Short mmCIF file of C-alpha atoms and ligand atoms in Angstrom, two decimals:
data_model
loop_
_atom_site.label_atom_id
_atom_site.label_comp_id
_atom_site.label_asym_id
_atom_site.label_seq_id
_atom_site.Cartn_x
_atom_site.Cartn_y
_atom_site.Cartn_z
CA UNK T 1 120.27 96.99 75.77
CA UNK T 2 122.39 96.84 78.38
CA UNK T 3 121.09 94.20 81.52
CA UNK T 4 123.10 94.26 84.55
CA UNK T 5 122.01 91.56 87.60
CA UNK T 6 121.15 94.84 89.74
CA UNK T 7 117.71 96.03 87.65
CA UNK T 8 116.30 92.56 87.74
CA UNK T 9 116.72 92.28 91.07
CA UNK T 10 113.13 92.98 91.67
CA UNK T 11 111.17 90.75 89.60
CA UNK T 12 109.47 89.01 91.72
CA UNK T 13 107.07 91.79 92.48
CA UNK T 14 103.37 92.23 92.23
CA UNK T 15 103.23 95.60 90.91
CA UNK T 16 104.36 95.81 87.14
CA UNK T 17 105.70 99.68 88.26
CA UNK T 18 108.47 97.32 90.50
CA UNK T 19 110.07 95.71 87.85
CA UNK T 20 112.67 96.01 85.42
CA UNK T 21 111.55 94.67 82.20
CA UNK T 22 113.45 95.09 79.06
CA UNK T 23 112.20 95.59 75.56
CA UNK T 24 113.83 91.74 74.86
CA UNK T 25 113.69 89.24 77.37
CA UNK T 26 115.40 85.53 77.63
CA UNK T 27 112.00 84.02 77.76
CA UNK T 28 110.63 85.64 74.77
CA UNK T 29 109.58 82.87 72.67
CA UNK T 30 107.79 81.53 75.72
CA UNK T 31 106.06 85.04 75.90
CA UNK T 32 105.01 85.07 72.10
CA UNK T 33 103.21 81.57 72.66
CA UNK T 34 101.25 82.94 75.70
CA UNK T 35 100.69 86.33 73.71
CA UNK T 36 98.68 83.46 71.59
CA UNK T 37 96.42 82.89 74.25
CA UNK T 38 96.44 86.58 75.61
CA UNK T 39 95.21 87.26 72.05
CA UNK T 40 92.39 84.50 71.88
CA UNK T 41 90.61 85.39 74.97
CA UNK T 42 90.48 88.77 73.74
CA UNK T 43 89.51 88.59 70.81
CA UNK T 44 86.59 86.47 72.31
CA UNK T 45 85.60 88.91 74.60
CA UNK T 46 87.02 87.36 77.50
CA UNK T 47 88.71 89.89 79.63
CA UNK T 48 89.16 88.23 82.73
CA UNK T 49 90.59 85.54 81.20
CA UNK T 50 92.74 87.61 78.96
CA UNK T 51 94.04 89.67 81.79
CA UNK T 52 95.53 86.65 83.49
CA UNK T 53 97.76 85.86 80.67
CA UNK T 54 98.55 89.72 79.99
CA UNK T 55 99.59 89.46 83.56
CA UNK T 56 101.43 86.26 83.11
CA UNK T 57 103.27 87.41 80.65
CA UNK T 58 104.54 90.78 81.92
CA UNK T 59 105.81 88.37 84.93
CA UNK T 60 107.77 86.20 82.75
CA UNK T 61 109.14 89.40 80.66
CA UNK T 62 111.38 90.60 83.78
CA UNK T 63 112.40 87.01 85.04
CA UNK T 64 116.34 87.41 84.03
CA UNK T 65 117.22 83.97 83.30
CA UNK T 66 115.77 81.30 80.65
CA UNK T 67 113.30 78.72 82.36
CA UNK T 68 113.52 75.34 82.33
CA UNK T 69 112.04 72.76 83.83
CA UNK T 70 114.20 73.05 87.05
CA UNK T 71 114.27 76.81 87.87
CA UNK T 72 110.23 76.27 87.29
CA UNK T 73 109.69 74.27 90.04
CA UNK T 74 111.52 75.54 92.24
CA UNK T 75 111.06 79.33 91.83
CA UNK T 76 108.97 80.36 88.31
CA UNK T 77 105.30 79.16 89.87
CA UNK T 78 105.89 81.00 92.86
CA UNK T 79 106.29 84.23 90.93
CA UNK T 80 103.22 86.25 91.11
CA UNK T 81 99.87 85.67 88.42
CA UNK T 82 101.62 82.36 87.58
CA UNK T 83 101.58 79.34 89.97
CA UNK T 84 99.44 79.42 93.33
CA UNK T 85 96.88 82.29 94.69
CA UNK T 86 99.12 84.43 96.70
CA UNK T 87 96.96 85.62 99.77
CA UNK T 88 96.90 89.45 98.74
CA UNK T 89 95.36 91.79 101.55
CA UNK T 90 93.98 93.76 98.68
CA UNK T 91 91.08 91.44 96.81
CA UNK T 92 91.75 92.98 93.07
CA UNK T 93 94.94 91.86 93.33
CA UNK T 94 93.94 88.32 93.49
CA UNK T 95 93.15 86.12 90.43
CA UNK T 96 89.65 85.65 89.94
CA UNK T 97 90.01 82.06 88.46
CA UNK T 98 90.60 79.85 90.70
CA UNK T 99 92.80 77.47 88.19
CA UNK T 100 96.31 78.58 86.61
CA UNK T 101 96.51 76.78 83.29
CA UNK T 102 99.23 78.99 82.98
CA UNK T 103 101.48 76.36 85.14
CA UNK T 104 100.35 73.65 82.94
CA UNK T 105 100.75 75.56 79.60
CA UNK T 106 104.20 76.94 80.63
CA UNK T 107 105.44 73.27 81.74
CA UNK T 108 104.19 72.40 77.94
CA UNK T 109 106.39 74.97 76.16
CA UNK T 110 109.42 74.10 77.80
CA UNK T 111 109.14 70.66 77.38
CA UNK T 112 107.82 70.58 73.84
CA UNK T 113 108.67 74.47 72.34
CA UNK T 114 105.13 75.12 71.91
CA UNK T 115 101.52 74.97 73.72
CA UNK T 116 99.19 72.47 72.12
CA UNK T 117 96.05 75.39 72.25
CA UNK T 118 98.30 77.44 70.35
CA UNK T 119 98.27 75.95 68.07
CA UNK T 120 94.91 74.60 67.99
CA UNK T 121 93.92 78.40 68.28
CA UNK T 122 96.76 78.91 65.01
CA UNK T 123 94.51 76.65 62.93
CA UNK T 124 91.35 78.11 63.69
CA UNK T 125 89.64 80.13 60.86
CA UNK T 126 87.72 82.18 63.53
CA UNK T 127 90.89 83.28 65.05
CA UNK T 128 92.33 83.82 61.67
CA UNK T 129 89.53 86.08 61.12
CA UNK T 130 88.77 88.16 64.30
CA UNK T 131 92.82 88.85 64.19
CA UNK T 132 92.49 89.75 60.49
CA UNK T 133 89.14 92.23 60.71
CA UNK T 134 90.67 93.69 64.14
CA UNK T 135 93.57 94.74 61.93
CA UNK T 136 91.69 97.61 60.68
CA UNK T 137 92.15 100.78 62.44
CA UNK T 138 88.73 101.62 64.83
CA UNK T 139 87.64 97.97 64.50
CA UNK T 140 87.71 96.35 68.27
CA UNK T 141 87.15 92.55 68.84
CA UNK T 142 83.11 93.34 69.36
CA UNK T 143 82.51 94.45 65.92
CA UNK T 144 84.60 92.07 64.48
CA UNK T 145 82.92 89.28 66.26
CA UNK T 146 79.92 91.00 65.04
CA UNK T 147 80.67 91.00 61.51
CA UNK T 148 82.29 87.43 61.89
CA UNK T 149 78.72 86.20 63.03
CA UNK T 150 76.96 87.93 59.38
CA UNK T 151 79.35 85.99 57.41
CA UNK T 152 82.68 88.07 56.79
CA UNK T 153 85.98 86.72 56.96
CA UNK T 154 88.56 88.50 55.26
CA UNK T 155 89.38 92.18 54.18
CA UNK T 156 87.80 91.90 50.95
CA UNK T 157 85.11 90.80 52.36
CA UNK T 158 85.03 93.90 54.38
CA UNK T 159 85.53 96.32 51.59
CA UNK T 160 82.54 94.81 49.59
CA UNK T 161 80.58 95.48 53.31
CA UNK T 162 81.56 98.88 53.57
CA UNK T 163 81.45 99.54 49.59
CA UNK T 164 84.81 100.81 49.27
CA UNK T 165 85.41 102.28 46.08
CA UNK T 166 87.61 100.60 43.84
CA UNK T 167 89.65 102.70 40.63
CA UNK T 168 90.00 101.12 37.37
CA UNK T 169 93.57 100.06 37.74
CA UNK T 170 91.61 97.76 41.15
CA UNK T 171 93.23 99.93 43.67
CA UNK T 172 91.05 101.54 46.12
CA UNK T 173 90.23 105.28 46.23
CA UNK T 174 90.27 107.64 49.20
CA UNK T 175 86.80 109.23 48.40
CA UNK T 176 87.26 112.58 47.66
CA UNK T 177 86.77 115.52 50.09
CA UNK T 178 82.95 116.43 50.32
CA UNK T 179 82.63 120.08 49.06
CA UNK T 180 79.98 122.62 48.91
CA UNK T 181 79.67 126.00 46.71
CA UNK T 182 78.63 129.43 48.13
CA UNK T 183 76.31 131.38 45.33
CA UNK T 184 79.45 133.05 43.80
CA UNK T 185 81.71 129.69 43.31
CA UNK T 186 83.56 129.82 46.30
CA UNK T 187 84.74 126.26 47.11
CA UNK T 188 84.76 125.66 50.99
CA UNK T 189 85.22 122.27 52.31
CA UNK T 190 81.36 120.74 53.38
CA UNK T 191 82.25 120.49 57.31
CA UNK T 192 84.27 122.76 58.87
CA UNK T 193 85.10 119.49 61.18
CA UNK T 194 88.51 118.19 60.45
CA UNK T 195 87.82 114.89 58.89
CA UNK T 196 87.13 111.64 60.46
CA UNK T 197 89.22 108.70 59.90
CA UNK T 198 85.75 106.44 58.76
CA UNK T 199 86.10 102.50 58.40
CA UNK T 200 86.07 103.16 54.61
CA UNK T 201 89.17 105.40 55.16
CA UNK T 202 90.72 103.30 57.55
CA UNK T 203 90.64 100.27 55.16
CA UNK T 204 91.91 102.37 52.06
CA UNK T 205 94.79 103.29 54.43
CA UNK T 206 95.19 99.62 55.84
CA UNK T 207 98.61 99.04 54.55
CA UNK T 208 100.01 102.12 55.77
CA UNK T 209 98.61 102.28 59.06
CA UNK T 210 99.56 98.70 59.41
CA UNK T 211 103.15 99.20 58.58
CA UNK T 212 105.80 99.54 61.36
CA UNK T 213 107.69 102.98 61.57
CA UNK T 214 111.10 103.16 61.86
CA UNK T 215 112.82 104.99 64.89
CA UNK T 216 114.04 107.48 62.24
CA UNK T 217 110.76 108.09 60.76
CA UNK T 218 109.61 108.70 64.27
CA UNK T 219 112.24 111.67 64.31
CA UNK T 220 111.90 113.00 61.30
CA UNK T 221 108.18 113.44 61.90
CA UNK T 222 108.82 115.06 65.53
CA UNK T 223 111.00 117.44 63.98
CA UNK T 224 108.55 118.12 61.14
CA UNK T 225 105.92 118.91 64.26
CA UNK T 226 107.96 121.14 66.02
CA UNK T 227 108.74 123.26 63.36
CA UNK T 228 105.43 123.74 62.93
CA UNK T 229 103.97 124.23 66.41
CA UNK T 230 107.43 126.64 66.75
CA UNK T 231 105.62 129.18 64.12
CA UNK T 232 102.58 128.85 66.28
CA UNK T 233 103.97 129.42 69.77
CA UNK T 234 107.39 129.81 70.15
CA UNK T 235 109.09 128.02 73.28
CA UNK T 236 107.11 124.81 73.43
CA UNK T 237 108.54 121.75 74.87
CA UNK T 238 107.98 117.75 73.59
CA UNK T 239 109.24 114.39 74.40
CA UNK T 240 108.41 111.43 71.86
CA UNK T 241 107.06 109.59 74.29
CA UNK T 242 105.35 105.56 73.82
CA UNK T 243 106.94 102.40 72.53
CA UNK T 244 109.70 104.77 71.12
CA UNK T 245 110.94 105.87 74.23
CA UNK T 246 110.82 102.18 75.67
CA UNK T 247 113.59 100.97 73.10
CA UNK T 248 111.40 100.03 70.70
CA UNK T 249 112.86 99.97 66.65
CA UNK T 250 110.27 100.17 65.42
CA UNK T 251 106.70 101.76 66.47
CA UNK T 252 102.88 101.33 65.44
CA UNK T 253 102.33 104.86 65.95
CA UNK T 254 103.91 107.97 67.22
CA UNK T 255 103.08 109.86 70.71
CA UNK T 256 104.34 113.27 71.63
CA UNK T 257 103.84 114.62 74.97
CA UNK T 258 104.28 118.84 74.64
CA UNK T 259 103.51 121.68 76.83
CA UNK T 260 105.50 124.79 77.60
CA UNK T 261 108.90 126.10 79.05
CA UNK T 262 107.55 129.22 80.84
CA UNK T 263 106.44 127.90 84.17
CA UNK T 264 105.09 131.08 85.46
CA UNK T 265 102.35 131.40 82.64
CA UNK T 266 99.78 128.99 84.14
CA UNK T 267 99.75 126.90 81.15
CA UNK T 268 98.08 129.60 78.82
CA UNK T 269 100.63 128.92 75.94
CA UNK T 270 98.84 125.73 76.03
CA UNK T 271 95.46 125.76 76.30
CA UNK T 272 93.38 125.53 72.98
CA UNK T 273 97.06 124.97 71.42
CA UNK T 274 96.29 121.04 70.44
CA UNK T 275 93.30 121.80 68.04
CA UNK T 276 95.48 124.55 66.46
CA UNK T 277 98.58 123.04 66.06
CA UNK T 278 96.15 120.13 64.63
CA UNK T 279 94.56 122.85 62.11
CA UNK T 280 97.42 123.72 61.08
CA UNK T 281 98.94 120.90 60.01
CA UNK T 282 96.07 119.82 58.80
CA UNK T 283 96.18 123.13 55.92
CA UNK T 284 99.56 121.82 55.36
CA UNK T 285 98.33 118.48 54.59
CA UNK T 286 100.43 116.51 56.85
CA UNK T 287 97.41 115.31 58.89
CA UNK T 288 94.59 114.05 56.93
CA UNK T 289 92.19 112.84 59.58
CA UNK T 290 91.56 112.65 63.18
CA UNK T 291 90.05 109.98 65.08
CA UNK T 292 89.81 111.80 68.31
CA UNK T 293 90.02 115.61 69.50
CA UNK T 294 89.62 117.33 72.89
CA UNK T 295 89.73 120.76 74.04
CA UNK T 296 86.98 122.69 73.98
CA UNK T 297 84.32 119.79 73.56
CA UNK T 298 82.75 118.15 76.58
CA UNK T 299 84.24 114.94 77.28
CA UNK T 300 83.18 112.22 74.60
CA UNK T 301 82.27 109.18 75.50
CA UNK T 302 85.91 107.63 75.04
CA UNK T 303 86.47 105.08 77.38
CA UNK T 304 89.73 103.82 77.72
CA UNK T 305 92.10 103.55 81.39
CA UNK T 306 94.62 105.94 80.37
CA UNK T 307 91.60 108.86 80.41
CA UNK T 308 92.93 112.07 81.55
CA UNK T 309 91.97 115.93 81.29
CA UNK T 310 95.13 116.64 79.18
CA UNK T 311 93.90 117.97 75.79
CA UNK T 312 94.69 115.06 73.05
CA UNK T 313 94.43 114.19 69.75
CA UNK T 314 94.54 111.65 67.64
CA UNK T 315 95.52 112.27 64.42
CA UNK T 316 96.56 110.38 60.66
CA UNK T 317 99.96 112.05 59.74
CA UNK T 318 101.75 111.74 56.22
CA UNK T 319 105.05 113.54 55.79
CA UNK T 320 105.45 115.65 52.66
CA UNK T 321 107.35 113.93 49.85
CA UNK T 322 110.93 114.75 49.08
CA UNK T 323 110.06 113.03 45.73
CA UNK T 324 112.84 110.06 45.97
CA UNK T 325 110.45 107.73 48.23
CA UNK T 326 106.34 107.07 48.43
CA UNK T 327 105.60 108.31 51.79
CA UNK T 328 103.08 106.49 54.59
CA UNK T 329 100.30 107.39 56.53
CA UNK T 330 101.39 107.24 60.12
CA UNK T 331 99.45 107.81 63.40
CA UNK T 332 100.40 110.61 65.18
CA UNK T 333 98.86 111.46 68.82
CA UNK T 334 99.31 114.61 69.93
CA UNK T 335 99.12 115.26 73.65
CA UNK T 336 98.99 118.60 75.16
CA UNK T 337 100.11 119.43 79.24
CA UNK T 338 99.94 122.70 81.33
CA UNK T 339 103.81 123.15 82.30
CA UNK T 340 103.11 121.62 86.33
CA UNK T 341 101.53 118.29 84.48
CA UNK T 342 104.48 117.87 81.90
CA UNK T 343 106.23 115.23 84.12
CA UNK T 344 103.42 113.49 84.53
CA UNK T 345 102.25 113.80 81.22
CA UNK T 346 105.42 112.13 80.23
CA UNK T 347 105.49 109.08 82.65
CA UNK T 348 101.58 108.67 82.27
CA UNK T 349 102.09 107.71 77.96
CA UNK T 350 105.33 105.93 78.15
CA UNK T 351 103.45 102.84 78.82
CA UNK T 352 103.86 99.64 78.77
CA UNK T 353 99.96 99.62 79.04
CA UNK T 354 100.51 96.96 82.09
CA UNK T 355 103.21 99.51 83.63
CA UNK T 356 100.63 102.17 83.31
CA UNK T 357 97.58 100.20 85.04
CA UNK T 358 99.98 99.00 87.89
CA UNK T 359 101.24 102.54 88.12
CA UNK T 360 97.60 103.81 88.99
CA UNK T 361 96.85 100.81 91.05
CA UNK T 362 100.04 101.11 93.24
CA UNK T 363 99.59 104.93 93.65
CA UNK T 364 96.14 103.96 94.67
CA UNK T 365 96.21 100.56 96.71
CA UNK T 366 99.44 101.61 98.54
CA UNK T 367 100.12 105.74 98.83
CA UNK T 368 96.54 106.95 98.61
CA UNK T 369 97.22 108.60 95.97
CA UNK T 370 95.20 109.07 92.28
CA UNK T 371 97.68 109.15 89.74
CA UNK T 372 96.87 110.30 85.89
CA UNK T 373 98.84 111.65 83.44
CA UNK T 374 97.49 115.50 83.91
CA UNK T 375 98.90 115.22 88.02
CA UNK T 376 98.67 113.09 91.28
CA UNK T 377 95.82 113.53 93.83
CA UNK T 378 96.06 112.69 97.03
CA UNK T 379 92.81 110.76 98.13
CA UNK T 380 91.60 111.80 101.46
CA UNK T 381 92.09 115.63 100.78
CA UNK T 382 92.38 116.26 97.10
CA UNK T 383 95.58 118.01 97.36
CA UNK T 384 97.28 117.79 94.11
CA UNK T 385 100.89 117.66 93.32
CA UNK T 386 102.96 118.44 90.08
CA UNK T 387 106.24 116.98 90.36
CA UNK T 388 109.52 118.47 88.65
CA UNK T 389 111.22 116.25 86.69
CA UNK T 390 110.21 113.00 86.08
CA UNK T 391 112.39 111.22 88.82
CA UNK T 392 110.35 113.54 91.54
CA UNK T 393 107.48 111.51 89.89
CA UNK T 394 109.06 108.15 90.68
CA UNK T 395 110.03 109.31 93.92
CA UNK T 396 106.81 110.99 95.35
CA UNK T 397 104.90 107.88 94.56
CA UNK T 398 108.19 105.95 96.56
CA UNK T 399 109.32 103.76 93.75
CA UNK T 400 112.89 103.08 92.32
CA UNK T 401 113.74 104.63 89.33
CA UNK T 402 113.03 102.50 86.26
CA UNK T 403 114.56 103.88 83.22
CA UNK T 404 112.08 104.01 80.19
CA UNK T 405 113.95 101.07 78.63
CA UNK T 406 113.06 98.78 81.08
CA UNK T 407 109.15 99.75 80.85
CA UNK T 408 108.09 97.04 78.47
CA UNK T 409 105.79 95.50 81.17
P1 TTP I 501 100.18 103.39 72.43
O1 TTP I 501 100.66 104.32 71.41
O2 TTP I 501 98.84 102.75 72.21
O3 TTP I 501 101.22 102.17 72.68
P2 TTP I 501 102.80 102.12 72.66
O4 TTP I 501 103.38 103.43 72.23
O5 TTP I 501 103.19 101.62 73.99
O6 TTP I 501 103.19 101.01 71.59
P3 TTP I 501 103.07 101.10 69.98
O7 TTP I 501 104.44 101.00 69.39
O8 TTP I 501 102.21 99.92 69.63
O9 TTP I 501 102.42 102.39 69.64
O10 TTP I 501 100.08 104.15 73.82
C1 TTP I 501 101.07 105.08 74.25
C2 TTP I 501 101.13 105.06 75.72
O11 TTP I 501 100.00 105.64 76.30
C3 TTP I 501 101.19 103.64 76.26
O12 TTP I 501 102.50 103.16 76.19
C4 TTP I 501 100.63 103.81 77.62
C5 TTP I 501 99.61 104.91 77.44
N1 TTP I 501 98.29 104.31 77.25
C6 TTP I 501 97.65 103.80 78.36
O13 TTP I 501 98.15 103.87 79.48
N2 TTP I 501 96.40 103.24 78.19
C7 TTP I 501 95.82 103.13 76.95
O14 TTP I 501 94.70 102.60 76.83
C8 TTP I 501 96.52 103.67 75.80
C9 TTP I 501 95.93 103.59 74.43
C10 TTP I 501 97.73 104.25 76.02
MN1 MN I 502 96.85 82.79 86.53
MN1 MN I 503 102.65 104.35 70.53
MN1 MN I 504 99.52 105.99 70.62
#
């Protein structure tokens, strides 16, 4: 990655959206000890708390130089979420604590290389354990905490609680598609719902899902997609969008953004086009389950920040075997915009989560304006705009251009 002086130039800003941050930063290590903390807090429940250090830490991942104990004092604590309250006309801006342990804890590292919570948090068998049962796709911190307090602590643990089954040889078994037989033997599948990924499926799957995927897997299955959705409605559009299109080498999951090239049709080549596209490769067998699908459904009750109208899904993905190598399952989310909300489609999941959030709260705080990933709205009239390209998107909101590389807020 390339870092000239100009991009960083701006890192002193409140707003996430402001500043350049690169995929690899000179205070990185410093970053990984406060993810420790970041991590803790959440996986206690504590989301105030874990915010701080989430913000903390996407500070620290655009300040260009290494920090020491000199450059701390005298300009590090004045950056923003990490030494004093800055007086903020806006109130959600400001920290809620009213203590910055962060100054301490920082101070720590450079002195010593590491925070003494770390790693009192690194030898606990609680953290061990929430980190361990979170691993497992659909489990969030609650239920873990929950099954924490009745006693489990490690995977195993958690198969015996959800009674996975387990073949002779002691590996364990998918459990085989539920099927039902009309009068004259005709063998249809006993939901016509695609298949959910359950927690049973989910920890069969654990080592795949769990399993980084390489930038070139990340093509390969694009292309695989395409080809596909090109026998279903020829002309479509896609960017591989997420950590991929920050820099990253290697991903947790894939996300395509798609829609069409024919402006004029009023997104009609789209609409309805996730759930087939997502039929269809699920008769292929290259998706095996879905964890989330929207279209025609009324909106379910999934609550995350990044919910938009745009039809979605969430899929498991395995590519067909050439027979040389054992293949993986892979997450794949699919995400489907009307041409005029492509742009924003596109800037709305290339993340960083924390450039995302700061995105909508400096559309919000400072332009009046609503921004999600299906358009912008402006506030006081509801007029809504579908920029061009995605620079227009940059530029109607009035923020410099920050290349996708330096997104990893
Ligand atoms: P993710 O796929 O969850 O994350 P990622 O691609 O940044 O990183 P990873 O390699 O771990 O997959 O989300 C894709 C983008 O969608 C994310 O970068 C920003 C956006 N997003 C949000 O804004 N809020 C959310 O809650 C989620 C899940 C995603
Ligand atoms: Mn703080
Ligand atoms: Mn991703
Ligand atoms: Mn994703």
């Amino acid at each position: 990655l390339v870092t000239s002086p100009r991009i960083f130039s701006n890192y002193t800003a409140r707003y996430a959206c402001l500043r350049a941050s690169p995929l690899v930063c000179p205070n990185q290590a410093l970053a990984a000890e406060l993810g420790v903390l970041y991590l803790h807090r959440d996986l206690e429940g504590k989301a105030v708390n874990a915010l701080g250090y989430q913000r903390a830490i996407s500070v620290l991942k655009a300040y260009p130089r290494v920090i020491t104990l000199e450059n701390f004092d005298t300009e590090v604590r004045h950056l923003p979420y990490i030494g004093e309250k800055i007086q903020s006309k806006v109130t959600y801006l400001q920290h809620t604590t009213s203590s910055h342990p962060e100054v301490e804890q920082i101070k720590e590292f450079i002195r010593f290389g590491v925070i003494e919570e770390c790693q009192t948090i690194r030898a606990s068998e609680r953290f061990w354990s929430l980190k361990t049962l979170t691993s497992v796709h659909g489990i969030g911190a609650t239920t873990a905490r929950n099954l924490y307090s009745i006693g489990l602590r490690t995977l195993e643990d958690m198969e015996r609680y959800y009674d996975v089954p387990v073949a002779d040889d002691g590996t364990l078994k998918l459990e085989e598609e539920e099927v039902i037989y009309t009068p004259n033997g005709k063998r249809i599948p006993r939901q016509a719902r695609l298949p959910d990924l359950s927690t049973k499926a989910a920890l069969v799957l654990r080592n795949d899902l769990e399993a980084s995927i390489s930038r070139e897997e990340v093509e390969e299955m694009h292309a695989v997609v395409m080809a596909e959705l090109e026998e279903l409605q020829p002309g479509c559009v896609s960017t591989i969008v997420g950590g991929y299109r920050r820099g990253k080498l290697q991903s947790n999951d894939v996300d395509i953004v798609f829609s069409h090239s024919d402006l004029r049709s009023g997104g009609n080549q789209v609409k309805g086009l996730c759930r087939k596209l997502v039929q269809r490769l699920y008769d292929r067998g290259l998706v095996t389950h879905v964890t989330h699908l929207s279209g025609f459904h009324a909106r379910d009750a999934m609550r995350t920040s990044h919910w938009d109208s745009l039809e979605k899904a969430l899929t498991i993905f395995i590519l067909p075997s050439d027979g040389t190598q054992k293949r993986s399952h892979r997450r794949l989310d699919l995400i489907f915009a009307a041409p005029e909300a492509y742009w924003t489609g596109v800037v709305g999941w290339t993340g960083s989560k924390m450039f995302e959030r700061d995105l909508r709260l400096w559309a919000k705080v400072e332009k009046g304006m609503k921004f999600d990933s299906s358009g912008i709205t402006r506030r006081h009239d509801s007029k809504k705009f579908f920029p061009k390209s995605e620079l227009e998107v940059f530029e109607f909101l009035g923020l410099e251009w920050i290349d996708p590389t330096l997104r990893n807020a």
